[in-house]
Coordinates of C-alpha atoms in Angstrom, one line a residue:
X29 CA -5.8 19.3 -11.8
X30 CA -8.9 17.4 -10.6
X31 CA -12.4 18.8 -11.0
X32 CA -15.7 17.8 -9.1
X33 CA -18.2 16.2 -11.3
X34 CA -21.8 17.0 -10.6
X35 CA -23.4 13.6 -11.0
X36 CA -27.1 13.2 -12.0
X37 CA -27.4 9.4 -12.0
X38 CA -30.8 8.0 -10.9
X39 CA -31.3 7.2 -7.3
X40 CA -31.5 3.6 -7.0
X41 CA -33.1 2.4 -3.7
X42 CA -30.9 0.5 -1.3
X43 CA -30.8 -0.2 2.3
X44 CA -27.9 1.1 4.4
X45 CA -26.3 -1.1 6.9
X46 CA -26.5 0.0 10.5
X47 CA -24.1 2.6 11.7
X48 CA -24.0 3.0 15.4
X49 CA -23.3 6.3 17.4
X50 CA -19.5 7.3 16.9
X51 CA -19.0 4.4 14.6
X52 CA -17.2 4.5 11.2
X53 CA -17.3 2.3 8.1
X54 CA -14.9 -0.7 7.9
X55 CA -13.8 0.1 4.2
X56 CA -10.3 0.3 2.7
X57 CA -11.4 1.3 -0.7
X58 CA -10.2 5.1 -0.3
X59 CA -6.8 3.6 1.1
X60 CA -6.2 1.0 -1.3
X61 CA -7.4 1.5 -4.9
X62 CA -9.3 4.0 -7.0
X63 CA -12.4 3.1 -9.0
X64 CA -11.9 4.3 -12.5
X65 CA -14.9 4.6 -14.9
X66 CA -15.5 6.0 -18.3
X67 CA -18.4 8.3 -19.3
X68 CA -19.0 10.4 -22.2
X69 CA -15.5 10.0 -23.4
X70 CA -13.9 11.1 -20.1
X71 CA -12.4 9.0 -17.4
X72 CA -13.4 9.5 -13.8
X73 CA -12.0 8.4 -10.5
X74 CA -14.9 7.3 -8.2
X75 CA -14.7 6.4 -4.5
X76 CA -16.0 2.8 -4.7
X77 CA -18.9 1.0 -6.2
X78 CA -21.4 1.4 -3.5
X79 CA -25.0 2.2 -4.7
X80 CA -25.1 5.1 -2.2
X81 CA -22.8 7.0 -4.6
X82 CA -25.5 7.3 -7.0
X83 CA -27.5 9.4 -4.7
X84 CA -24.5 11.0 -3.0
X85 CA -21.9 11.2 -5.8
X86 CA -18.1 11.7 -5.1
X87 CA -16.4 11.5 -8.4
X88 CA -13.4 13.5 -9.8
X89 CA -12.5 14.0 -13.4
X90 CA -9.2 12.4 -14.5
X91 CA -7.3 14.9 -16.9
X92 CA -4.1 14.2 -18.7
X93 CA -3.5 10.9 -16.8
X94 CA -2.8 12.6 -13.5
X95 CA -4.1 9.9 -11.3
X96 CA -1.8 11.0 -8.5
X97 CA -3.4 14.4 -8.5
X98 CA -6.8 12.8 -8.0
X99 CA -5.7 10.1 -5.5
X100 CA -3.9 12.8 -3.3
X101 CA -6.7 15.4 -3.8
X102 CA -8.0 17.0 -0.6
X103 CA -11.4 15.3 -1.3
X104 CA -9.9 11.9 -0.9
X105 CA -7.7 12.9 1.9
X106 CA -10.8 14.3 3.9
X107 CA -12.7 11.0 3.2
X108 CA -9.7 9.0 4.6
X109 CA -9.6 11.2 7.7
X110 CA -13.2 10.8 8.2
X111 CA -13.1 7.0 7.9
X112 CA -10.3 7.0 10.5
X113 CA -12.1 9.2 13.0
X114 CA -15.9 8.6 12.4
X115 CA -16.2 12.4 12.0
X116 CA -17.6 14.4 9.0
X117 CA -18.2 11.2 6.9
X118 CA -19.7 12.1 3.5
X119 CA -23.4 10.9 3.0
X120 CA -22.2 8.2 0.7
X121 CA -20.3 6.6 3.4
X122 CA -22.9 7.2 6.1
X123 CA -25.6 5.4 3.9
X124 CA -23.4 2.7 2.5
X125 CA -25.0 -0.7 2.0
X126 CA -21.7 -2.5 1.7
X127 CA -19.4 -1.8 4.6
X128 CA -20.3 -2.6 8.3
X129 CA -19.9 -0.2 11.1
X130 CA -16.9 -0.4 13.4
X131 CA -15.3 1.7 16.1
X132 CA -12.9 4.2 14.7
X133 CA -10.0 3.0 17.1
X134 CA -10.3 -0.5 15.6
X135 CA -10.3 0.9 12.0
X136 CA -7.2 3.0 12.7
X137 CA -5.4 -0.2 13.9
X138 CA -6.6 -2.1 10.9
X139 CA -5.5 0.4 8.4
X140 CA -2.1 0.7 10.1
X141 CA -1.8 -3.0 10.0
X142 CA -2.7 -3.1 6.4
X143 CA -0.5 -0.3 5.3
X144 CA 2.6 -1.6 7.2
X145 CA 2.3 -5.0 5.4
X146 CA 2.1 -3.4 2.1
X147 CA 4.9 -0.7 2.4
X148 CA 6.7 -1.2 5.8
X149 CA 5.8 2.5 6.3
X150 CA 7.6 3.8 9.3
X151 CA 4.6 6.0 10.5
X152 CA 2.3 2.9 10.6
X153 CA 4.9 0.9 12.4
X154 CA 5.4 3.6 15.0
X155 CA 1.7 3.7 15.5
X156 CA 1.5 0.0 16.0
X157 CA 4.6 -0.1 18.4
X158 CA 3.0 2.6 20.5
X159 CA -0.6 0.8 20.5
X160 CA 0.5 -2.8 20.5
X161 CA -1.6 -3.4 23.6
X162 CA -4.8 -2.7 21.6
X163 CA -4.3 -5.7 19.3
X164 CA -6.5 -8.0 21.3
X165 CA -9.3 -5.5 21.4
X166 CA -8.9 -5.0 17.5
X167 CA -8.8 -8.9 16.9
X168 CA -11.9 -9.4 18.8
X169 CA -13.8 -6.4 17.0
X170 CA -12.7 -7.7 13.6
X171 CA -13.7 -11.2 14.3
X172 CA -17.2 -10.0 15.5
X173 CA -17.9 -8.5 12.1
X174 CA -16.9 -11.6 10.3
X175 CA -13.4 -10.5 9.0
X176 CA -10.0 -12.0 9.6
X177 CA -7.6 -9.9 11.8
X178 CA -4.4 -9.0 10.4
X179 CA -1.3 -10.0 12.3
X180 CA 1.2 -7.9 13.9
X181 CA 4.2 -7.1 11.6
X182 CA 7.8 -8.1 12.2
X183 CA 9.5 -4.9 13.4
X184 CA 13.0 -6.3 12.7
X185 CA 15.2 -4.7 9.9
X186 CA 17.7 -6.8 7.8
X187 CA 20.6 -4.8 6.9
X188 CA 23.4 -5.4 4.4
X189 CA 26.7 -4.1 5.7
X190 CA 30.2 -4.0 4.3
X191 CA 29.5 -5.9 1.2
X192 CA 29.3 -3.3 -1.6
X193 CA 31.7 -0.8 -3.0
X194 CA 30.1 2.6 -3.5
X195 CA 29.8 4.1 -7.0
X196 CA 29.6 7.7 -7.9
X197 CA 26.2 9.2 -7.6
X198 CA 24.6 6.0 -6.6
X199 CA 23.0 5.1 -3.1
X200 CA 23.1 1.6 -1.8
X201 CA 19.7 0.6 -0.2
X202 CA 21.0 -1.2 2.7
X203 CA 18.1 -1.5 5.2
X204 CA 15.0 -3.7 4.4
X205 CA 12.1 -4.7 6.4
X206 CA 10.4 -8.1 5.9
X207 CA 6.8 -7.7 5.2
X208 CA 3.9 -10.2 4.5
X209 CA 5.4 -12.4 7.3
X210 CA 8.7 -13.0 5.2
X211 CA 11.8 -14.5 6.6
X212 CA 14.9 -12.8 5.5
X213 CA 18.6 -13.4 6.3
X214 CA 21.8 -11.9 4.7
X215 CA 23.9 -14.4 3.0
X216 CA 27.2 -12.8 1.7
X217 CA 26.4 -10.0 -0.7
X218 CA 22.7 -11.2 -1.0
X219 CA 19.6 -11.3 1.1
X220 CA 17.6 -14.5 1.0
X221 CA 13.9 -14.0 1.1
X222 CA 11.5 -16.8 1.9
X223 CA 8.0 -17.6 3.4
X224 CA 7.7 -17.8 7.1
X225 CA 6.3 -21.1 8.5
X226 CA 2.5 -21.4 8.6
X227 CA 2.0 -18.3 6.5
X228 CA 0.8 -18.2 2.9
X229 CA 1.5 -14.7 1.8
X230 CA 4.0 -13.9 -0.8
X231 CA 7.2 -13.0 1.1
X232 CA 8.6 -9.5 0.4
X233 CA 11.2 -7.0 1.6
X234 CA 10.5 -3.3 1.6
X235 CA 12.8 -0.1 2.1
X236 CA 11.6 3.5 2.3
X237 CA 13.9 6.0 0.4
X238 CA 13.8 9.8 0.3
X239 CA 12.8 11.1 -3.2
X240 CA 12.0 14.4 -4.7
X241 CA 8.5 14.6 -6.4
X242 CA 8.7 15.0 -10.1
X243 CA 12.4 13.8 -10.3
X244 CA 13.4 10.8 -12.4
X245 CA 15.4 8.0 -10.6
X246 CA 17.2 4.9 -11.9
X247 CA 16.8 1.7 -9.9
X248 CA 19.4 -1.2 -10.2
X249 CA 19.0 -4.6 -8.5
X250 CA 20.0 -8.2 -9.1
X251 CA 17.3 -10.8 -8.5
X252 CA 17.9 -14.5 -8.4
X253 CA 14.7 -16.6 -8.1
X254 CA 15.0 -20.2 -6.9
X255 CA 12.9 -22.9 -8.4
X256 CA 11.8 -21.0 -11.6
X257 CA 9.5 -18.8 -9.6
X258 CA 8.8 -15.1 -10.4
X259 CA 10.4 -12.4 -8.5
X260 CA 9.5 -8.7 -8.9
X261 CA 10.8 -5.4 -7.8
X262 CA 8.4 -2.5 -7.6
X263 CA 8.4 1.1 -6.6
X264 CA 5.4 2.8 -4.7
X265 CA 4.9 6.3 -3.9
X266 CA 3.9 6.7 -0.2
X267 CA 1.8 9.4 1.1
X268 CA -0.1 9.3 4.5
X269 CA -2.0 6.0 4.5
X270 CA -2.0 5.4 0.7
X271 CA 0.3 3.7 -1.6
X272 CA 0.3 4.0 -5.3
X273 CA 2.4 1.7 -7.5
X274 CA 4.8 3.7 -9.9
X275 CA 6.9 1.0 -11.6
X276 CA 7.3 -2.8 -11.6
X277 CA 9.7 -5.3 -13.1
X278 CA 9.3 -9.1 -13.1
X279 CA 11.6 -12.1 -13.9
X280 CA 11.8 -15.7 -13.8
X281 CA 15.5 -15.9 -14.4
X282 CA 18.5 -14.3 -12.7
X283 CA 18.7 -10.7 -14.0
X284 CA 20.9 -7.8 -13.6
X285 CA 18.9 -4.5 -13.7
X286 CA 20.0 -1.1 -14.5
X287 CA 17.4 0.6 -16.6
X288 CA 14.4 0.5 -14.3
X289 CA 13.4 4.2 -14.4
X290 CA 10.6 5.7 -12.2
X291 CA 9.4 9.4 -11.5
X292 CA 9.0 9.9 -7.9
X293 CA 5.5 11.2 -6.8
X294 CA 6.1 11.8 -3.1
X295 CA 8.8 12.7 -0.7
X296 CA 9.2 9.1 0.0
X297 CA 9.2 6.0 -2.1
X298 CA 9.0 2.5 -1.1
X299 CA 11.1 -0.1 -2.9
X300 CA 9.6 -3.5 -2.8
X301 CA 11.0 -6.8 -3.7
X302 CA 8.6 -9.8 -3.8
X303 CA 8.9 -13.5 -4.2
X304 CA 5.7 -14.3 -6.1
X305 CA 5.2 -17.9 -4.4
X306 CA 3.9 -19.1 -1.1
X307 CA 5.4 -22.6 -1.3
X308 CA 7.7 -23.2 1.7
X309 CA 10.5 -24.6 -0.5
X310 CA 10.8 -21.5 -2.8
X311 CA 12.9 -18.5 -2.0
X312 CA 14.7 -15.5 -3.8
X313 CA 18.0 -14.0 -3.5
X314 CA 18.4 -10.1 -3.9
X315 CA 21.9 -8.7 -4.6
X316 CA 22.9 -5.2 -3.8
X317 CA 20.1 -2.6 -4.7
X318 CA 21.1 0.9 -5.7
X319 CA 19.3 3.9 -6.9
X320 CA 20.4 7.4 -8.2
X321 CA 18.8 10.6 -9.3
X322 CA 19.0 11.4 -13.0
X323 CA 20.0 15.0 -14.0

């Protein structure tokens, strides 16, 4: 379990960036990655690297390697909620000298876009579908603070049908969503993944599967990179607007998986296949991908 650390660091002077009435901070740190530090032989998970944390510390002790316990701790969930609403933000965020102020509505839209690109999460996609008319407002607000607006995702799903014979106790992952502006088409018993024109992101597919926290699963997939480029398949635990990587396997050659094991950390897990190249003539082929629970 996570414990609150009472921090006694010196209060370094710093100047907080302006924060208007009703605004929140434009910050993805609590949604994207933990800041792990070592002190006196113990490891701690900090919120970020802002100087304001030296005066208003928010740090949790990492015990027995249980990063998920800290990452999904109520303290962090409350901070994420406060950044999405602009309400009850901790002093460290209020007096931050790194993140600029922004309207909470635009922050919500940005987090939904960011999370949908990373995991294809249906909750984020549903929010974006419902609020698509707000995109122009969001893009203007993000541009005004000197950031690049994220583009709306592709809502289409690629589905592999009638090309795979079911095996006992193994489930075919048939529905995949292109993310990072990927282009995906079904070719026989494979899905071709490549970069969309005029985009430079690594193309990827993602599928959300139901899992039982604490249970071990086996993932099997055949990856065929084209042009000696790396391809990887990874598993992420999805929880609210967070995504923690559980397992990743990469290859430069055609491979047949079968021993990619992972322990689920949430009721839903995101299976992600990535072509690690943004060159237009590079693509990858993914064969039937299955998973099963281990007894």
